[in-house]
CSV table of C-alpha atoms in Angstrom, one decimal:
chain,number,residue,atom,x,y,z
Q,131,UNK,CA,-57.9,21.9,-33.2
Q,132,UNK,CA,-54.9,24.0,-34.0
Q,133,UNK,CA,-56.1,24.4,-37.6
Q,134,UNK,CA,-59.5,25.6,-36.5
Q,135,UNK,CA,-57.9,28.1,-34.1
Q,136,UNK,CA,-55.8,29.4,-37.0
Q,137,UNK,CA,-58.8,29.8,-39.2
Q,138,UNK,CA,-60.8,31.6,-36.4
Q,139,UNK,CA,-58.1,34.2,-35.9
Q,140,UNK,CA,-57.7,34.6,-39.7
Q,141,UNK,CA,-61.4,35.4,-40.0
Q,142,UNK,CA,-61.2,37.8,-37.1
Q,143,UNK,CA,-58.2,39.7,-38.6
Q,144,UNK,CA,-59.8,39.8,-42.0
Q,145,UNK,CA,-63.0,41.2,-40.6
Q,146,UNK,CA,-61.2,44.0,-38.7
Q,147,UNK,CA,-59.2,44.9,-41.8
Q,148,UNK,CA,-62.0,44.7,-44.3
Q,149,UNK,CA,-64.9,46.2,-42.3
Q,150,UNK,CA,-63.6,49.8,-42.2
Q,151,UNK,CA,-63.2,49.8,-46.0
Q,152,UNK,CA,-67.0,49.9,-46.3
Q,153,UNK,CA,-67.3,53.3,-44.7
Q,154,UNK,CA,-66.2,56.6,-46.3
Q,155,UNK,CA,-63.2,58.5,-45.0
Q,156,UNK,CA,-63.2,62.3,-44.7
Q,157,UNK,CA,-60.5,64.2,-46.5
Q,158,UNK,CA,-57.4,64.8,-44.4
Q,159,UNK,CA,-56.6,63.4,-40.9
Q,160,UNK,CA,-58.1,63.7,-37.5
Q,161,UNK,CA,-55.1,63.1,-35.3
Q,162,UNK,CA,-56.8,63.1,-31.9
Q,163,UNK,CA,-56.7,59.3,-31.5
Q,164,UNK,CA,-54.8,57.8,-34.4
Q,165,UNK,CA,-51.5,57.4,-32.5
Q,166,UNK,CA,-50.7,54.7,-29.9
Q,167,UNK,CA,-48.5,55.9,-27.1
Q,168,UNK,CA,-48.3,59.4,-28.5
Q,169,UNK,CA,-50.9,62.2,-29.0
Q,170,UNK,CA,-51.9,64.3,-32.0
Q,171,UNK,CA,-52.8,68.0,-32.0
Q,172,UNK,CA,-56.5,67.7,-32.8
Q,173,UNK,CA,-58.9,67.9,-29.8
Q,174,UNK,CA,-62.3,67.4,-31.4
Q,175,UNK,CA,-65.2,69.8,-32.1
Q,176,UNK,CA,-67.2,71.8,-29.5
Q,177,UNK,CA,-69.9,69.6,-28.0
Q,178,UNK,CA,-68.3,66.3,-28.8
Q,179,UNK,CA,-68.5,63.5,-26.1
Q,180,UNK,CA,-66.6,60.3,-26.2
Q,181,UNK,CA,-66.2,57.1,-24.2
Q,182,UNK,CA,-62.7,55.5,-24.4
Q,183,UNK,CA,-61.4,52.2,-23.1
Q,184,UNK,CA,-57.6,51.9,-22.9
Q,185,UNK,CA,-55.6,48.9,-22.0
Q,186,UNK,CA,-51.8,49.2,-21.6
Q,187,UNK,CA,-49.5,46.2,-21.0
Q,188,UNK,CA,-45.9,46.2,-19.9
Q,189,UNK,CA,-43.8,43.0,-20.0
Q,190,UNK,CA,-40.3,41.9,-19.1
Q,191,UNK,CA,-37.9,43.3,-16.5
Q,192,UNK,CA,-35.6,40.4,-16.0
Q,193,UNK,CA,-36.2,37.7,-13.4
Q,194,UNK,CA,-38.7,34.9,-13.9
Q,195,UNK,CA,-41.8,36.9,-15.0
Q,196,UNK,CA,-43.1,40.4,-15.1
Q,197,UNK,CA,-46.5,41.4,-16.4
Q,198,UNK,CA,-48.4,44.6,-15.6
Q,199,UNK,CA,-51.7,45.5,-17.2
Q,200,UNK,CA,-53.6,48.8,-16.6
Q,201,UNK,CA,-57.1,49.3,-17.9
Q,202,UNK,CA,-58.6,52.8,-17.9
Q,203,UNK,CA,-62.1,53.9,-18.7
Q,204,UNK,CA,-62.3,57.6,-19.8
Q,205,UNK,CA,-64.9,60.2,-20.7
Q,206,UNK,CA,-63.9,63.0,-23.0
Q,207,UNK,CA,-65.7,66.3,-23.6
Q,208,UNK,CA,-65.0,69.4,-25.7
Q,209,UNK,CA,-66.6,72.4,-23.9
Q,210,UNK,CA,-64.8,75.2,-25.7
Q,211,UNK,CA,-63.1,75.6,-29.1
Q,212,UNK,CA,-59.6,74.0,-29.1
Q,213,UNK,CA,-60.0,72.8,-25.5
Q,214,UNK,CA,-60.6,69.2,-24.4
Q,215,UNK,CA,-61.2,67.6,-21.0
Q,216,UNK,CA,-60.8,63.9,-20.1
Q,217,UNK,CA,-61.5,62.2,-16.8
Q,218,UNK,CA,-60.8,58.6,-16.1
Q,219,UNK,CA,-60.4,55.8,-13.6
Q,220,UNK,CA,-58.1,52.8,-13.9
Q,221,UNK,CA,-57.6,49.3,-12.5
Q,222,UNK,CA,-54.3,47.4,-12.6
Q,223,UNK,CA,-53.2,43.7,-12.7
Q,224,UNK,CA,-49.7,42.7,-11.7
Q,225,UNK,CA,-48.0,39.3,-12.0
Q,226,UNK,CA,-44.4,39.5,-10.8
Q,227,UNK,CA,-42.0,36.7,-9.9
Q,228,UNK,CA,-38.3,36.8,-9.2
Q,229,UNK,CA,-37.7,40.4,-10.5
Q,230,UNK,CA,-34.8,42.1,-8.7
Q,231,UNK,CA,-35.8,44.7,-6.1
Q,232,UNK,CA,-39.5,43.9,-6.6
Q,233,UNK,CA,-41.7,41.8,-4.2
Q,234,UNK,CA,-43.4,38.8,-5.8
Q,235,UNK,CA,-47.1,39.5,-6.2
Q,236,UNK,CA,-50.2,38.5,-8.2
Q,237,UNK,CA,-52.9,41.0,-7.6
Q,238,UNK,CA,-55.8,43.0,-9.2
Q,239,UNK,CA,-56.7,46.4,-7.7
Q,240,UNK,CA,-58.4,49.7,-8.4
Q,241,UNK,CA,-55.4,51.9,-9.2
Q,242,UNK,CA,-56.5,55.6,-9.4
Q,243,UNK,CA,-58.0,58.5,-11.2
Q,244,UNK,CA,-56.7,60.9,-13.9
Q,245,UNK,CA,-57.5,64.2,-15.5
Q,246,UNK,CA,-56.2,65.1,-18.9
Q,247,UNK,CA,-56.4,68.7,-20.3
Q,248,UNK,CA,-55.5,69.6,-23.8
Q,249,UNK,CA,-55.4,73.0,-25.6
Q,250,UNK,CA,-54.6,73.4,-29.3
Q,251,UNK,CA,-52.5,76.5,-29.9
Q,252,UNK,CA,-52.0,76.1,-33.7
Q,253,UNK,CA,-54.3,74.4,-36.2
Q,254,UNK,CA,-52.3,72.8,-39.0
Q,255,UNK,CA,-55.0,73.6,-41.5
Q,256,UNK,CA,-54.2,77.3,-40.9
Q,257,UNK,CA,-50.5,77.1,-39.8
Q,258,UNK,CA,-47.4,75.2,-41.0
Q,259,UNK,CA,-48.0,72.6,-38.3
Q,260,UNK,CA,-50.4,71.8,-35.5
Q,261,UNK,CA,-49.4,72.5,-31.9
Q,262,UNK,CA,-51.1,71.3,-28.8
Q,263,UNK,CA,-50.1,71.5,-25.1
Q,264,UNK,CA,-51.4,68.7,-22.8
Q,265,UNK,CA,-51.2,68.1,-19.1
Q,266,UNK,CA,-52.3,64.8,-17.6
Q,267,UNK,CA,-52.5,64.6,-13.8
Q,268,UNK,CA,-53.1,61.4,-12.0
Q,269,UNK,CA,-53.4,60.1,-8.4
Q,270,UNK,CA,-52.9,56.4,-7.7
Q,271,UNK,CA,-53.0,54.1,-4.7
Q,272,UNK,CA,-51.0,51.4,-6.6
Q,273,UNK,CA,-47.6,51.9,-8.1
Q,274,UNK,CA,-48.0,51.1,-11.8
Q,275,UNK,CA,-44.5,49.4,-12.1
Q,276,UNK,CA,-44.1,47.4,-8.8
Q,277,UNK,CA,-47.7,47.0,-7.8
Q,278,UNK,CA,-46.9,48.2,-4.3
Q,279,UNK,CA,-49.5,50.1,-2.3
Q,280,UNK,CA,-49.1,53.8,-1.4
Q,281,UNK,CA,-49.8,57.2,-2.6
Q,282,UNK,CA,-48.6,58.2,-6.0
Q,283,UNK,CA,-49.0,61.5,-7.8
Q,284,UNK,CA,-47.7,62.5,-11.2
Q,285,UNK,CA,-48.0,64.8,-14.1
Q,286,UNK,CA,-47.3,64.3,-17.8
Q,287,UNK,CA,-46.7,67.5,-19.7
Q,288,UNK,CA,-46.6,67.1,-23.5
Q,289,UNK,CA,-45.9,69.4,-26.4
Q,290,UNK,CA,-47.5,67.8,-29.5
Q,291,UNK,CA,-46.7,68.8,-33.1
Q,292,UNK,CA,-48.1,67.2,-36.2
Q,293,UNK,CA,-48.1,67.9,-40.0
Q,294,UNK,CA,-49.7,66.3,-43.0
Q,295,UNK,CA,-46.7,65.2,-45.1
Q,296,UNK,CA,-48.6,64.0,-48.1
Q,297,UNK,CA,-52.2,65.3,-48.3
Q,298,UNK,CA,-54.7,62.7,-47.2
Q,299,UNK,CA,-52.0,60.0,-47.3
Q,300,UNK,CA,-49.2,60.5,-44.8
Q,301,UNK,CA,-49.0,62.2,-41.4
Q,302,UNK,CA,-46.1,62.8,-39.1
Q,303,UNK,CA,-46.1,63.8,-35.4
Q,304,UNK,CA,-43.6,64.8,-32.7
Q,305,UNK,CA,-44.1,64.7,-28.9
Q,306,UNK,CA,-41.8,66.3,-26.3
Q,307,UNK,CA,-42.5,64.9,-22.9
Q,308,UNK,CA,-41.8,65.8,-19.2
Q,309,UNK,CA,-43.1,63.5,-16.4
Q,310,UNK,CA,-42.4,64.3,-12.7
Q,311,UNK,CA,-43.6,61.7,-10.2
Q,312,UNK,CA,-44.0,61.6,-6.4
Q,313,UNK,CA,-44.5,58.3,-4.5
Q,314,UNK,CA,-44.9,57.4,-0.8
Q,315,UNK,CA,-45.2,53.6,-0.2
Q,316,UNK,CA,-47.4,52.1,2.5
Q,317,UNK,CA,-44.9,49.5,3.7
Q,318,UNK,CA,-41.9,51.2,5.3
Q,319,UNK,CA,-43.1,54.7,4.5
Q,320,UNK,CA,-40.3,55.1,1.9
Q,321,UNK,CA,-40.8,58.0,-0.5
Q,322,UNK,CA,-39.4,58.5,-4.0
Q,323,UNK,CA,-39.3,61.3,-6.5
Q,324,UNK,CA,-38.4,60.9,-10.1
Q,325,UNK,CA,-38.7,62.6,-13.5
Q,326,UNK,CA,-38.6,61.5,-17.1
Q,327,UNK,CA,-38.0,63.5,-20.2
Q,328,UNK,CA,-38.6,62.1,-23.7
Q,329,UNK,CA,-39.0,62.7,-27.4
Q,330,UNK,CA,-41.2,60.6,-29.7
Q,331,UNK,CA,-41.8,60.5,-33.4
Q,332,UNK,CA,-44.6,58.8,-35.3
Q,333,UNK,CA,-45.5,58.4,-38.9
Q,334,UNK,CA,-48.7,56.9,-40.4
Q,335,UNK,CA,-49.9,56.3,-43.9
Q,336,UNK,CA,-53.5,55.6,-45.2
Q,337,UNK,CA,-53.6,52.1,-46.7
Q,338,UNK,CA,-57.4,51.9,-46.9
Q,339,UNK,CA,-60.0,54.7,-46.7
Q,340,UNK,CA,-60.3,54.1,-42.9
Q,341,UNK,CA,-57.1,52.2,-42.0
Q,342,UNK,CA,-53.8,53.8,-41.1
Q,343,UNK,CA,-50.6,51.9,-40.6
Q,344,UNK,CA,-47.2,53.2,-39.3
Q,345,UNK,CA,-44.9,53.2,-36.4
Q,346,UNK,CA,-43.6,55.1,-33.4
Q,347,UNK,CA,-40.0,55.7,-32.1
Q,348,UNK,CA,-39.7,56.9,-28.5
Q,349,UNK,CA,-36.7,57.9,-26.5
Q,350,UNK,CA,-36.7,58.4,-22.7
Q,351,UNK,CA,-34.2,59.5,-20.0
Q,352,UNK,CA,-35.1,59.0,-16.3
Q,353,UNK,CA,-33.7,60.9,-13.4
Q,354,UNK,CA,-34.0,60.9,-9.6
Q,355,UNK,CA,-35.9,63.9,-8.2
Q,356,UNK,CA,-38.5,65.9,-10.0
Q,357,UNK,CA,-36.0,68.5,-11.3
Q,358,UNK,CA,-34.0,66.1,-13.5
Q,359,UNK,CA,-31.4,65.4,-10.8
Q,360,UNK,CA,-29.2,62.3,-10.9
Q,361,UNK,CA,-29.4,60.3,-14.1
Q,362,UNK,CA,-31.0,56.9,-13.7
Q,363,UNK,CA,-31.2,55.4,-17.2
Q,364,UNK,CA,-32.4,55.7,-20.7
Q,365,UNK,CA,-34.2,53.6,-23.3
Q,366,UNK,CA,-35.3,53.7,-27.0
Q,367,UNK,CA,-38.6,52.0,-28.0
Q,368,UNK,CA,-39.6,51.1,-31.5
Q,369,UNK,CA,-42.8,49.5,-32.8
Q,370,UNK,CA,-45.8,49.5,-35.2
Q,371,UNK,CA,-49.1,51.2,-34.8
Q,372,UNK,CA,-52.4,50.5,-36.6
Q,373,UNK,CA,-55.6,52.7,-36.5
Q,374,UNK,CA,-59.0,51.5,-37.7
Q,375,UNK,CA,-62.1,53.8,-38.1
Q,376,UNK,CA,-64.7,51.0,-37.5
Q,377,UNK,CA,-67.7,53.2,-38.1
Q,378,UNK,CA,-68.7,56.9,-38.0
Q,379,UNK,CA,-68.8,56.7,-34.2
Q,380,UNK,CA,-66.3,54.0,-33.2
Q,381,UNK,CA,-62.5,53.5,-33.6
Q,382,UNK,CA,-59.7,51.1,-32.6
Q,383,UNK,CA,-56.0,51.8,-32.1
Q,384,UNK,CA,-53.4,49.1,-31.6
Q,385,UNK,CA,-49.7,49.6,-30.9
Q,386,UNK,CA,-46.7,47.6,-29.6
Q,387,UNK,CA,-43.2,48.7,-28.8
Q,388,UNK,CA,-40.0,46.9,-27.9
Q,389,UNK,CA,-37.0,48.3,-26.2
Q,390,UNK,CA,-34.5,48.4,-29.0
Q,391,UNK,CA,-31.7,49.9,-26.9
Q,392,UNK,CA,-31.2,51.1,-23.3
Q,393,UNK,CA,-28.7,51.6,-20.6
Q,394,UNK,CA,-29.1,52.1,-16.8
Q,395,UNK,CA,-26.8,54.5,-15.0
Q,396,UNK,CA,-23.5,53.0,-14.1
Q,397,UNK,CA,-24.0,49.8,-16.0
Q,398,UNK,CA,-23.2,48.4,-19.4
Q,399,UNK,CA,-25.4,46.2,-21.7
Q,400,UNK,CA,-27.8,47.2,-24.4
Q,401,UNK,CA,-31.1,47.3,-22.4
Q,402,UNK,CA,-32.3,49.1,-19.4
Q,403,UNK,CA,-34.7,46.7,-17.6
Q,404,UNK,CA,-34.2,48.5,-14.3
Q,405,UNK,CA,-36.2,51.7,-15.2
Q,406,UNK,CA,-38.1,50.4,-18.2
Q,407,UNK,CA,-39.8,47.3,-19.6
Q,408,UNK,CA,-38.7,45.1,-22.5
Q,409,UNK,CA,-42.1,45.3,-24.3
Q,410,UNK,CA,-45.0,47.7,-24.1
Q,411,UNK,CA,-48.4,47.4,-25.8
Q,412,UNK,CA,-51.6,49.4,-25.9
Q,413,UNK,CA,-55.2,48.8,-27.2
Q,414,UNK,CA,-57.7,51.7,-27.4
Q,415,UNK,CA,-61.3,51.5,-28.3
Q,416,UNK,CA,-63.4,54.7,-28.5
Q,417,UNK,CA,-67.0,55.6,-29.3
Q,418,UNK,CA,-68.9,58.9,-29.7
Q,419,UNK,CA,-72.2,59.3,-27.9
């Protein structure tokens, strides 16, 4: 039975890798969706509409078990040149046992809604590099980390840069990130404010006409308060990314990151499992309609 399972997954992987090679790739890159946890500077063409399904998993925070999955369904539209709007709703699954400072829970809930706005300031086809500013706003009823109920509001502000390093072969990207968060929990009425800043770099190369492979390096620092108050911890994530243009209308992005180094405030060690997870993964499927 084990041999059959191995053959099955081998066939599936080969089909995913080989299928895109039968379609023709356009010259250059469209960086709107090719990265995993990061964003590119392209925002699509006026009139484009897309449906996107995004699943993000976070695993490992010490203790016996920590698994958190968030699935988001999104609609993207481009009403004006260089401007993109995305609205989405998400559900979350938490399986937590024996994690310090977290209640044990196993639950599935509707989590919240989000609004993502992006405006491209510079087009890399006409400038030395591409530049886009993005603001994602979200309101949740479930804390994405602990699974606790309450009212959570947050914003992710991103400055995205990208540049074609080798024409039609290699692309690089840089994201600068600021994330203020507000939370008020249902049990006990406790409230929290936090903020995170980060910098991330990605590089991808074209290994087949419609297959890109590469990786992402992301560094984060977390603070108490929304104004970067008291330092809480820091972490460095590293991992591979793969992008498949499945057809003219559909695409698939897969990425995984592990915490290569980290340190919570006032503590030693080489990982920060208080503020961050040990592993993070993301799977994104999108289709134009």
